[in-house]
Coordinates of C-alpha atoms and ligand atoms in Angstrom, one line a residue:
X1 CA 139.7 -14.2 -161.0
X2 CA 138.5 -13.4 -164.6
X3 CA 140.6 -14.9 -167.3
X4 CA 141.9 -12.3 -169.9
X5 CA 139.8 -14.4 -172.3
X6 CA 136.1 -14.0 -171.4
X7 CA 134.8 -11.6 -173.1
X8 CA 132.0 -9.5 -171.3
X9 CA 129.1 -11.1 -172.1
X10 CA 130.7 -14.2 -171.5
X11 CA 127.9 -16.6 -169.6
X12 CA 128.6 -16.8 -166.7
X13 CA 128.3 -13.1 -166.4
X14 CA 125.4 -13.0 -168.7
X15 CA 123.8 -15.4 -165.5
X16 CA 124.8 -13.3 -163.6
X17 CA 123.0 -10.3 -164.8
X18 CA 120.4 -12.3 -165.7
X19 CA 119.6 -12.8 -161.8
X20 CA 120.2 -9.0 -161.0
X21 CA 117.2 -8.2 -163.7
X22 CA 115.2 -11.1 -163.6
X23 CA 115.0 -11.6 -159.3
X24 CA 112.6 -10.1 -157.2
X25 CA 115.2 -7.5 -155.8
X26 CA 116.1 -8.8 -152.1
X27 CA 114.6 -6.3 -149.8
X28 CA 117.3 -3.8 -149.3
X29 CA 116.1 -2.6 -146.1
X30 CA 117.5 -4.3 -142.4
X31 CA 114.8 -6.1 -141.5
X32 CA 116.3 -7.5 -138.2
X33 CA 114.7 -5.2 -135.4
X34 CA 112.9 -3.0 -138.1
X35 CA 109.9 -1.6 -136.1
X36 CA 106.4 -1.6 -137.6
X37 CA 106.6 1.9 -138.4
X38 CA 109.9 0.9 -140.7
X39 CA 108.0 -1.8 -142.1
X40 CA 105.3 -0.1 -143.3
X41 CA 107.5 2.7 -144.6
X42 CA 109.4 0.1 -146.5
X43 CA 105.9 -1.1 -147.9
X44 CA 105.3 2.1 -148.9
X45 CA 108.5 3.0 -150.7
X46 CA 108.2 -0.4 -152.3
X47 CA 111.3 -1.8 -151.0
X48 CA 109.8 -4.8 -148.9
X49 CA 106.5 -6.9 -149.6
X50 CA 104.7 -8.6 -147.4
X51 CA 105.7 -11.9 -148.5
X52 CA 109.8 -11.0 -148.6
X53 CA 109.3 -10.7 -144.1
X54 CA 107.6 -13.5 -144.0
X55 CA 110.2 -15.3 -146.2
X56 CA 112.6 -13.3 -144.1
X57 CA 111.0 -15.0 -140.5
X58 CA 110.2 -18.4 -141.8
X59 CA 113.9 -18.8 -142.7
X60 CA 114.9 -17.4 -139.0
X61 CA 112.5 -19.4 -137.2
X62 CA 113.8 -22.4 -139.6
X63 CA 117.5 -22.0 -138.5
X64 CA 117.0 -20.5 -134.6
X65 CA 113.9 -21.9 -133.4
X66 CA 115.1 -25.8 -133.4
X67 CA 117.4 -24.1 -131.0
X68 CA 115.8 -21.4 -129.0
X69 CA 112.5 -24.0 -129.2
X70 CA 109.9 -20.8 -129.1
X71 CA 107.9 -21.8 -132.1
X72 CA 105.8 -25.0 -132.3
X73 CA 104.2 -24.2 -135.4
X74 CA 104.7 -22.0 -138.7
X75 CA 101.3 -20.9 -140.8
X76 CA 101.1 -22.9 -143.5
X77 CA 99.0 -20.2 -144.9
X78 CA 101.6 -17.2 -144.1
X79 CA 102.8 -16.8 -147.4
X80 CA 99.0 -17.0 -149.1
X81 CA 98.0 -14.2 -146.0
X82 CA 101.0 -12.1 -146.9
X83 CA 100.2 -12.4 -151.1
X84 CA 96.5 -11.2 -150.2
X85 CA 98.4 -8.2 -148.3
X86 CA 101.0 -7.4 -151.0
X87 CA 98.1 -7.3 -153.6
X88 CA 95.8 -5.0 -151.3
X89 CA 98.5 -2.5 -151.1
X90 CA 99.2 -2.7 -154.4
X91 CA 95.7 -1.9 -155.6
X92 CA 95.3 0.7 -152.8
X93 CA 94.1 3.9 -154.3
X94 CA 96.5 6.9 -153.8
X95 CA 96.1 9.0 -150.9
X96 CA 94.6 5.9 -148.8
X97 CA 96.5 3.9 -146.3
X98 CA 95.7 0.6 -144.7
X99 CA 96.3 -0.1 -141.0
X100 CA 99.3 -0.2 -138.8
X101 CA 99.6 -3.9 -138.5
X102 CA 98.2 -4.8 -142.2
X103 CA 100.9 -7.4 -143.7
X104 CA 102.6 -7.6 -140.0
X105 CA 103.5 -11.0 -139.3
X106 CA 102.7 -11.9 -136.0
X107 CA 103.4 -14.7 -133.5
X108 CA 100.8 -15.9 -131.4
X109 CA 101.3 -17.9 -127.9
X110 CA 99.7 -21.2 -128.5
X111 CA 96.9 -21.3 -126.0
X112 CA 95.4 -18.5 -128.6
X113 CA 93.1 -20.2 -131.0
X114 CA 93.3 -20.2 -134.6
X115 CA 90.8 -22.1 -137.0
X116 CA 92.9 -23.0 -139.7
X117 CA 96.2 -25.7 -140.3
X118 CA 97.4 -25.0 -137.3
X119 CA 96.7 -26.7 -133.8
X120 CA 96.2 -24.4 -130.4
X121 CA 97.7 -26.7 -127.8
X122 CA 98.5 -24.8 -124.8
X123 CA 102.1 -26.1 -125.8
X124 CA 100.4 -29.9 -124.6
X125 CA 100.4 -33.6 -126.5
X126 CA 96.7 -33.8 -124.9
X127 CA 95.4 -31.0 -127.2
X128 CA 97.5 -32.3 -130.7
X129 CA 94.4 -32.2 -133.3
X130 CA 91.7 -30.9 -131.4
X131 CA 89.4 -28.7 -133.5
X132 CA 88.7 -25.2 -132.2
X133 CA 85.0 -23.7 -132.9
X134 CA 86.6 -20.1 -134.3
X135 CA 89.4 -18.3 -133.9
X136 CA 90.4 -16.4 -130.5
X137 CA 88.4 -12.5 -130.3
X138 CA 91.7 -10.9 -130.7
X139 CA 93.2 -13.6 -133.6
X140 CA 89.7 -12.2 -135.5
X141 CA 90.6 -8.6 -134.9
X142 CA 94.0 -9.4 -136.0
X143 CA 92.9 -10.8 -139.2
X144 CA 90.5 -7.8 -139.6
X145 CA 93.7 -5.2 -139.2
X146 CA 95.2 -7.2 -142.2
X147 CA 98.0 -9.3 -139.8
X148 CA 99.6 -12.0 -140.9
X149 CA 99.4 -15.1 -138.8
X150 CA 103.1 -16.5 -138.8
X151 CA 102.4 -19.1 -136.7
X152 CA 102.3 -20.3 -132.8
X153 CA 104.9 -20.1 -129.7
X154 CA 106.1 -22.1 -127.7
X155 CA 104.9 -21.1 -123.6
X156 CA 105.2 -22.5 -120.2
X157 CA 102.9 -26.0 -120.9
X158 CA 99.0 -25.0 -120.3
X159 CA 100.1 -21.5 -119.1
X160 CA 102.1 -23.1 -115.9
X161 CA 99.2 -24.3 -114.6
X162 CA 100.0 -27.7 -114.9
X163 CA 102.5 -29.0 -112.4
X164 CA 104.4 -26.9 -109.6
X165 CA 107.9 -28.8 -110.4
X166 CA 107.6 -27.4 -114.5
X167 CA 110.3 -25.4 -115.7
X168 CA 109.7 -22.0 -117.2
X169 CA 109.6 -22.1 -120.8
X170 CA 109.0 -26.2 -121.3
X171 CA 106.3 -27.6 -123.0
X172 CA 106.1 -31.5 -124.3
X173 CA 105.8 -30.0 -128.0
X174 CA 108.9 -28.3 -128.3
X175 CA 111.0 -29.2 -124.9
X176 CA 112.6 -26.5 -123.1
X177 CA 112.7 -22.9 -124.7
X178 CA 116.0 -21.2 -124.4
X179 CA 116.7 -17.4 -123.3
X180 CA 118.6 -16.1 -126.1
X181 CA 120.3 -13.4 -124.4
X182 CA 121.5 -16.4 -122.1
X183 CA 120.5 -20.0 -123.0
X184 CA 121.7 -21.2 -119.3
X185 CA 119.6 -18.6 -118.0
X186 CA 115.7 -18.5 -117.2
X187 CA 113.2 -17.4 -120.0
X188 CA 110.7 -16.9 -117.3
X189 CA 107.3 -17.9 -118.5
X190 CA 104.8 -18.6 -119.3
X191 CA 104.8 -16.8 -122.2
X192 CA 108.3 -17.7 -123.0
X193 CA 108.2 -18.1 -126.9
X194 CA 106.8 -15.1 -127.6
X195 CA 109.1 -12.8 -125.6
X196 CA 112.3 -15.0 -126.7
X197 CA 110.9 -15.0 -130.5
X198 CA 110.8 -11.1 -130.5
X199 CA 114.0 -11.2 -128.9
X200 CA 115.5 -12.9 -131.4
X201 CA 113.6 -11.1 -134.6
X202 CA 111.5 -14.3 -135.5
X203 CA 108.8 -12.4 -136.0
X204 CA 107.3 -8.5 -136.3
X205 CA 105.5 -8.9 -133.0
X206 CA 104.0 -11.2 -130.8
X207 CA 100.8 -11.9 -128.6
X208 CA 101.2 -13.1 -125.2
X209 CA 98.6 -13.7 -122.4
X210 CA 99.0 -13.2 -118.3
X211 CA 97.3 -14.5 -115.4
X212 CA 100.0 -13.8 -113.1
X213 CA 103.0 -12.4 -114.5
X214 CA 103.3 -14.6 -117.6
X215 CA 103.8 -11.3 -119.9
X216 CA 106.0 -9.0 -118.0
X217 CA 108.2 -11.9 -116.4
X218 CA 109.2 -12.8 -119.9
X219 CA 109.7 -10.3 -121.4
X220 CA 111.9 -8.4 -118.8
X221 CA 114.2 -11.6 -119.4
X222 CA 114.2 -11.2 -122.7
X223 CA 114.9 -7.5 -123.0
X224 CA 111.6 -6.8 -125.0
X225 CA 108.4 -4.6 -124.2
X226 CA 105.2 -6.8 -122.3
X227 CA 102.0 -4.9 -122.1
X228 CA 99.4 -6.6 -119.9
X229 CA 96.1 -4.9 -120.5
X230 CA 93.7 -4.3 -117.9
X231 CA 91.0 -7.2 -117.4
X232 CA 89.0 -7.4 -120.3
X233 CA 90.3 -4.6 -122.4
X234 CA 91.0 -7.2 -124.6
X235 CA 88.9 -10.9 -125.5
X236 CA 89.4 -14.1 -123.9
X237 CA 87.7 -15.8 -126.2
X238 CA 89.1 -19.1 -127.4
X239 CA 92.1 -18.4 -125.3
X240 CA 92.6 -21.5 -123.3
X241 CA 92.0 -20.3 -120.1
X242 CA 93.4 -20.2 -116.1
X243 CA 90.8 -17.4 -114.8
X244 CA 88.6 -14.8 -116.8
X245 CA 88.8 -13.1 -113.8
X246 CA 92.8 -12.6 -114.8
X247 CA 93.6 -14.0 -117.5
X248 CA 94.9 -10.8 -120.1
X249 CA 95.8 -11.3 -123.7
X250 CA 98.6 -8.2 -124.2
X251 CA 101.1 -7.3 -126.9
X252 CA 104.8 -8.7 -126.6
X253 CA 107.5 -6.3 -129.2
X254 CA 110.7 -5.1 -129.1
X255 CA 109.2 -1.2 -128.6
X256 CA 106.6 0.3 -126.9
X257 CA 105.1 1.8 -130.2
X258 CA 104.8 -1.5 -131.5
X259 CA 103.0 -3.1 -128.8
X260 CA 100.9 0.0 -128.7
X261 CA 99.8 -0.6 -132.7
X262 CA 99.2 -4.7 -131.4
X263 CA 96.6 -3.4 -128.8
X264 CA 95.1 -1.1 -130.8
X265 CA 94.4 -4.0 -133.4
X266 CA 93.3 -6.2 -130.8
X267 CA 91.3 -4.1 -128.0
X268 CA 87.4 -3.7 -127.9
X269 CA 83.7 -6.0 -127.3
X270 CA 83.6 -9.2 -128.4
X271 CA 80.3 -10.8 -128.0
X272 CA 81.7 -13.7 -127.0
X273 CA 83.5 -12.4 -123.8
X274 CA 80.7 -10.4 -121.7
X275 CA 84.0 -8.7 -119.7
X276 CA 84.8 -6.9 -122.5
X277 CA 81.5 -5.3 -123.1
X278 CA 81.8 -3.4 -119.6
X279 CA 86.3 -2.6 -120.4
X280 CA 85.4 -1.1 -123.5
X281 CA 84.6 2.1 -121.8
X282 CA 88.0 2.4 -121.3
X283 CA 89.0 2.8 -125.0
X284 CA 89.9 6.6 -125.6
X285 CA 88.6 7.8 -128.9
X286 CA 91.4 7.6 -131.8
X287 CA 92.5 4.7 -130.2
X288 CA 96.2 4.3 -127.8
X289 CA 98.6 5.5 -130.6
X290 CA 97.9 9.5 -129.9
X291 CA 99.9 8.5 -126.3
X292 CA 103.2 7.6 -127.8
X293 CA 104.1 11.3 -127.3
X294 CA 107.9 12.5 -126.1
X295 CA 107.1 14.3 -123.5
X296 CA 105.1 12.1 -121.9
X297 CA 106.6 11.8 -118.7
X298 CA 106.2 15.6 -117.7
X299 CA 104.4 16.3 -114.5
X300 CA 103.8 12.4 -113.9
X301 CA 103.9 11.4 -110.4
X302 CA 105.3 8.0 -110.2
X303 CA 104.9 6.4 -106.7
X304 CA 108.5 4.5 -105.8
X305 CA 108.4 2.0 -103.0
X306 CA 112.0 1.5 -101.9
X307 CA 111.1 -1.8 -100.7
X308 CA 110.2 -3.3 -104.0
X309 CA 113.3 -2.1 -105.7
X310 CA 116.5 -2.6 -103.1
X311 CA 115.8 -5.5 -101.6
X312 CA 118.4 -7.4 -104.0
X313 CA 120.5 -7.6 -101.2
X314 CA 124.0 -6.5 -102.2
X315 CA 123.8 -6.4 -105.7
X316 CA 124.7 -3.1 -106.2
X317 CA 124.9 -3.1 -110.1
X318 CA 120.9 -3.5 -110.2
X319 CA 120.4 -1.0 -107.5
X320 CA 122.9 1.6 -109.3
X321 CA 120.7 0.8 -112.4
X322 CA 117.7 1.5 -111.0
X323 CA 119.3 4.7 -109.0
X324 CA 120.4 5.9 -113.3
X325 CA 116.8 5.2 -114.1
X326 CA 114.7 7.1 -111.5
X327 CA 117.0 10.5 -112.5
X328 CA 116.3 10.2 -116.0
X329 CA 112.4 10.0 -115.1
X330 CA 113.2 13.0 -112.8
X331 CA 114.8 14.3 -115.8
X332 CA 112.5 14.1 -118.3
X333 CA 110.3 16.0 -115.9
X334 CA 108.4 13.2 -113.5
X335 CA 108.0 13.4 -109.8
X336 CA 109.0 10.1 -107.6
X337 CA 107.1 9.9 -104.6
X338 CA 108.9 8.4 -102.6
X339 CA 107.4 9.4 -98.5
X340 CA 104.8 6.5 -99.5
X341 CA 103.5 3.7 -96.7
X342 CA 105.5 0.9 -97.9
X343 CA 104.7 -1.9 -94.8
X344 CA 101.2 -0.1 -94.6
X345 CA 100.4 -1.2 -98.9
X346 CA 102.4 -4.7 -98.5
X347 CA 100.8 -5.4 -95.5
X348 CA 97.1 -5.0 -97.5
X349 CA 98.8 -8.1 -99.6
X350 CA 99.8 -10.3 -97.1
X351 CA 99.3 -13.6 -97.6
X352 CA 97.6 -13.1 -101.1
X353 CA 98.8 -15.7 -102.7
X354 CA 96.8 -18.1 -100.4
X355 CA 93.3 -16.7 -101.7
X356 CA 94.4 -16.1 -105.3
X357 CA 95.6 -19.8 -105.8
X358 CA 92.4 -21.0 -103.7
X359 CA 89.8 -19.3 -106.0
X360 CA 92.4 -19.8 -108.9
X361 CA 92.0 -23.7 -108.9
X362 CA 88.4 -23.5 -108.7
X363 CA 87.9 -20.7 -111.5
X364 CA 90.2 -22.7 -113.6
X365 CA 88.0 -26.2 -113.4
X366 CA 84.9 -24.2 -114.6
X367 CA 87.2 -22.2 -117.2
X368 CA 89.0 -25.1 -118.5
X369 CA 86.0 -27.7 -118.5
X370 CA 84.2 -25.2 -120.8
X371 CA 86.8 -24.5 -123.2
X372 CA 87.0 -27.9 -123.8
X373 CA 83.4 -28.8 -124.1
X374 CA 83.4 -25.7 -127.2
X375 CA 86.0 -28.0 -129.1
X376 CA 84.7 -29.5 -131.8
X377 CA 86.9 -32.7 -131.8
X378 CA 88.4 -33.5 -128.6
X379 CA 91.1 -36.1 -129.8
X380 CA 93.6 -35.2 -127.2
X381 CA 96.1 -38.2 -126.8
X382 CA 97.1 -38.0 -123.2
X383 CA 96.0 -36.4 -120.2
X384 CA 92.6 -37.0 -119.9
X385 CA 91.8 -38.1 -116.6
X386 CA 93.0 -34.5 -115.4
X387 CA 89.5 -32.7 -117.4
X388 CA 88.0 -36.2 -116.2
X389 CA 89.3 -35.1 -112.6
X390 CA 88.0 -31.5 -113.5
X391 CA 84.6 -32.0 -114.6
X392 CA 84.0 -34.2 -111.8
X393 CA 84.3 -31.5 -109.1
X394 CA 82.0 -28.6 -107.8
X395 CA 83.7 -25.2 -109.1
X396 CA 83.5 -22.8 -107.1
X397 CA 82.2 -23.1 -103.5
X398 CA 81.2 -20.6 -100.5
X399 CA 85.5 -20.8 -99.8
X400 CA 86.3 -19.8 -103.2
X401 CA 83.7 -17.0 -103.4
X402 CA 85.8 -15.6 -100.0
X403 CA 88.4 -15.7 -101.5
X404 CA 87.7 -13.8 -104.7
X405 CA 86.3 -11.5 -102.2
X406 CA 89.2 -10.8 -100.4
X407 CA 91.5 -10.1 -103.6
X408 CA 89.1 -7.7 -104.4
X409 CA 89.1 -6.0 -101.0
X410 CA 93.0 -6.3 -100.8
X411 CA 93.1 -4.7 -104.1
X412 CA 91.2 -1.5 -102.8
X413 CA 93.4 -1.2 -99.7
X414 CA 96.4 -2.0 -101.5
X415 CA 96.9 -0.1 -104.7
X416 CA 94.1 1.5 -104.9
X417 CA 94.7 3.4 -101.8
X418 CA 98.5 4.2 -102.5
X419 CA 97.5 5.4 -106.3
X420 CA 94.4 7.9 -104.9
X421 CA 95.6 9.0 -102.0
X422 CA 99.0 10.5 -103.4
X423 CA 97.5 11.1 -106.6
X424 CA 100.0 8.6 -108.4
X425 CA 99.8 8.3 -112.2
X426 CA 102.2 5.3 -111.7
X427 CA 103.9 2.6 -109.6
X428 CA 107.6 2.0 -110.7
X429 CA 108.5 -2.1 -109.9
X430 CA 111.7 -3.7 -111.2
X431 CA 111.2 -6.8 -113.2
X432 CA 108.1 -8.0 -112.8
X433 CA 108.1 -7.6 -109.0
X434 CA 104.4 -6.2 -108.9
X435 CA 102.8 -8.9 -111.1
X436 CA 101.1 -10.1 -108.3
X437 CA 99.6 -6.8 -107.5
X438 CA 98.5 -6.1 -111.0
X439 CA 97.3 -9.7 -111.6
X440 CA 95.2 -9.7 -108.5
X441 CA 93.4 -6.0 -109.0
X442 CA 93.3 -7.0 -112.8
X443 CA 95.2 -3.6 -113.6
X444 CA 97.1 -3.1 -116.5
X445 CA 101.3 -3.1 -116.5
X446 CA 103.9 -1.8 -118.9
X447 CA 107.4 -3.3 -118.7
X448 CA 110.4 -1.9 -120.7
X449 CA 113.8 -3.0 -121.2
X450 CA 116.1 -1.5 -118.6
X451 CA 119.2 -3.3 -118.3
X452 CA 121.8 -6.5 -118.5
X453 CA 123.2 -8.1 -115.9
X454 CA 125.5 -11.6 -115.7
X455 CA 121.8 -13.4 -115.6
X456 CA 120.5 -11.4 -118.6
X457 CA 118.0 -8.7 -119.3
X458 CA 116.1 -6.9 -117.2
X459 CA 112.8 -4.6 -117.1
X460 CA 111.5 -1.6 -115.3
X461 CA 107.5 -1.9 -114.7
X462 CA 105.2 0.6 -115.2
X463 CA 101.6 -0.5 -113.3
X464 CA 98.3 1.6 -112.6
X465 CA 94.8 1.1 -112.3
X466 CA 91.8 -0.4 -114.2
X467 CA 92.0 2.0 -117.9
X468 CA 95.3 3.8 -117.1
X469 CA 96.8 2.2 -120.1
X470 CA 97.1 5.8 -121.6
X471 CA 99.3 6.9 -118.7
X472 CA 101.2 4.2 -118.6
X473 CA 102.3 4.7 -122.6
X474 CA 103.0 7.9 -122.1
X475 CA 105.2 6.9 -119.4
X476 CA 106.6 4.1 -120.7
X477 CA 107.2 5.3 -124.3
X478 CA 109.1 8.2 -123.0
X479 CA 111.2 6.2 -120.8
X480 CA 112.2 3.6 -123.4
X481 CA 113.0 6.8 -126.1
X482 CA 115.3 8.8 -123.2
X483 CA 116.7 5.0 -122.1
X484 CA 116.4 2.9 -125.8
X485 CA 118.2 -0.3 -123.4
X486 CA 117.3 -3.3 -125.9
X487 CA 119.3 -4.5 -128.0
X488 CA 119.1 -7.8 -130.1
X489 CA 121.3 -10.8 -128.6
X490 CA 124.4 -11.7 -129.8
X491 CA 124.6 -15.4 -129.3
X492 CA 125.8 -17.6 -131.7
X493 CA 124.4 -21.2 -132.7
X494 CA 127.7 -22.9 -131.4
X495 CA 126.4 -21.7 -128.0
X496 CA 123.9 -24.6 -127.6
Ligands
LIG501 C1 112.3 2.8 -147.6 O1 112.0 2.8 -146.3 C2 112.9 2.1 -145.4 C3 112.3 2.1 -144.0 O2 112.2 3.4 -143.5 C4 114.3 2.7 -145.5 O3 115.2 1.9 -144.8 C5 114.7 2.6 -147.0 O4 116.0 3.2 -147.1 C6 113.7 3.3 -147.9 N1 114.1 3.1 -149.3 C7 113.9 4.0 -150.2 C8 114.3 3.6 -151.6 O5 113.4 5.1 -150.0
LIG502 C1 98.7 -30.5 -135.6 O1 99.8 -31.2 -135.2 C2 100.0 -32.5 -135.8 C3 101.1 -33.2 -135.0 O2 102.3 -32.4 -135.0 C4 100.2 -32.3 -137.2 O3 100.4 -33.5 -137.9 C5 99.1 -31.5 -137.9 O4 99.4 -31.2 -139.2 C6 98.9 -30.2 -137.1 N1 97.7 -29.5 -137.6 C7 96.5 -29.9 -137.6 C8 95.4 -28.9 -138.1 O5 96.1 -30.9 -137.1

């Protein structure tokens, strides 16, 4: 209470003015789920700089991410990176803007490399202070758009490849990684950190990568947006790798429109991964962002395979979700096609699994064993014997090359029969129920937020063939703006 004597300018209230004036003003604009169109706006108006969100993140990741455990390590350079960006925009001539994701921060999963203070670890002790020869294609495209490197995520240790019995969402560097819509509940992996670290608004956006699943799994968990880009669309480069024949690097955001800038920054050749010289053809002119358009599910045929989405047994919540779902696609002007050949397109992928872990060991031992032979310092401290192990063997034999043959041909008789002949723009799969699918043909998949149950989020996937990912935004964006299902979690710290 103020005592009848001070007098107006008495000090403490001369301090106090003294901090209104002489602070940086605090950002007055909500940064918690802010979109990157909002931030850049808010860069624009002058009411946030660059180095206020990073502040803003670096504090959140300081107080949630001992908890959640989805962030190994924070940029020491962040705040230099986001200085740089602050001054650029300052001395921007008028009339000029820079690009969508210039003074973003972004996370990065931590089998992306980065040459600078940080280590890329594939979440593992064995790769603490190894020495990377550059940075990953898509980190030097994100540095080129003007991102911010925040730092690393946490993940499933060396992608889930390591041992069958590991739980999603552990890795020796941080321990386990915690859903934050549901810390009992599973993150799903492997790129856990990244979907629960846009989940919980510890950073702008994030990169994950998928072999198999590890994008949309997560990120239907953690009520955010996964986009796994066909094969090669974007660099493997100096991602530490499973298979180039499926390993993806994709966007994970809390909106489609973000992930959309994210793959716009990171898309295109890269001399140093020959797949991406052949994807680029894919690229449409002016890049994805002209497919973030409201109307975007009018006239799109969207193939529905009963199968994939009621066989939840009696849980009637999901299945009355799903049921909301396919009439506000109806709605907004999409066909379902529903009279498809269900046994006739499962049956082309029975037994899959069989060939793609067959040719997936082997790929991996040649994948793996070169990655590490690019390091320049190999000081790992454990593990060893299991490159050791690696190196020793032959790759990829006579069985192996079958193998990879038969995904392929399973691929053509599976979805790429159903999509052509019933002219599909689209298949619709709950969760991430199709992964395998999309992971095997090395197609591309969308998966949006589409509902809470008592286990947590959930996600509605959007899949298609090699270079549909311009269908698939239109579909997906318009979905998510008739739908807009995420919201931020509520937990509290006591909760852990
Ligand atoms: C600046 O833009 C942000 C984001 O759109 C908005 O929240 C804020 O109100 C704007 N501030 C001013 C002063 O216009
Ligand atoms: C890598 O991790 C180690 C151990 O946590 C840490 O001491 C070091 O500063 C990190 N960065 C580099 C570039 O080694």
């Amino acid at each position: 209470m103020a005592s009848a004597k001070t007098s107006p300018l008495s000090f403490p209230l001369f301090l106090t003015l003294a901090i209104l004036f002489l602070q940086p003003p605090v950002s007055s604009i909500v940064i918690e789920e802010a979109t990157v169109q909002d931030l850049q706006h808010a860069f624009k108006n002058k009411s946030l700089t660059s180095k206020q969100l990073v502040e803003y993140y670096r504090d959140n990741i300081f107080i949630q991410a001992p908890l959640l455990k989805s962030v190994i390590e924070v940029n020491p350079d962040a705040m230099f990176q986001a200085d740089a960006a602050d001054r650029e925009r300052e001395a921007l001539a008028p009339g000029l803007s820079l690009g969508d994701l210039h003074g973003i921060p972004i996370l990065l999963k931590d089998n992306i490399a980065t040459k600078d203070k940080m280590n890329t670890t594939a979440g593992s002790l064995a790769l603490v202070r190894s020495v990377v020869p550059r940075d990953a294609g898509v980190v030097s495209k994100l540095r080129r758009a003007g991102a911010i490197i925040l730092g690393k995520a946490s993940l499933t240790e060396w992608a889930g490849f390591r041992g069958k019995s590991m739980p999603h969402g552990w890795c020796a560097r941080t321990g386990q990684g915690k859903n934050p819509y549901n810390t009992k509940g599973d993150t799903c992996g492997s790129s856990s950190g990244s979907a629960i670290s846009a989940a919980a608004n510890l950073a702008a956006v994030t990169l994950g990568t998928e072999t198999d699943g590890s994008i949309l799994c997560p990120s239907s968990n953690q009520a955010v947006v996964g986009f796994k880009p066909t094969v090669g669309l974007t660099s493997r480069a100096g991602v530490i790798p499973i298979t180039p024949r499926q390993d993806s690097v994709g966007p994970i955001c809390r909106t489609v429109a973000d992930a959309v800038y994210v793959l716009d920054a990171i898309v295109g050749k890269d001399s140093n991964d020959d797949v991406t010289i052949e994807a680029s053809k894919y690229i449409p002119t002016g890049g994805y962002k002209q497919f973030l358009k409201i109307d975007g599910l009018k006239g799109k045929r969207l193939g529905l395979l009963k199968d994939l989405f009621f066989s939840f047994g009696d849980d009637t919540y999901l299945a009355e979700a799903f049921e909301r779902h396919f009439s506000t696609l109806r709605q907004r002007g999409a066909v379902l096609v529903e009279d498809l050949d269900a046994s006739k397109f499962l049956e082309a992928y029975d037994g899959i699994q069989e060939y793609e872990i067959l040719a997936m060991t082997a790929e991996f031992k040649v994948a793996i064993n070169s990655y590490l032979q690019n390091l320049v310092e190999k000081t790992w401290e454990y593990g060893q014997e299991r490159f050791l192990e690696a190196e020793a063997t032959n790759g990829i034999g006579n069985k192996e090359k079958e193998a990879i043959q038969e995904l392929a041909k399973r691929s053509r008789d599976g979805l790429e029969k159903l999509m052509t002949e019933n002219k599909l723009d689209a298949l619709l799969a709950p969760f991430d129920s199709a992964a395998f699918i999309l992971a095997t043909g090395q197609y591309p998949g969308i998966i949006v937020p589409a509902g809470y149950d008592q286990e947590g989020p959930f996600g509605l996937c959007f899949g298609g063939l090699k270079g549909s990912e311009p269908t698939l935004i239109e579909i997906a964006y318009d979905f998510e703006q008739a739908t807009k299902i995420r919201k931020p979690p509520l937990f509290s710290r006591s909760s852990y």
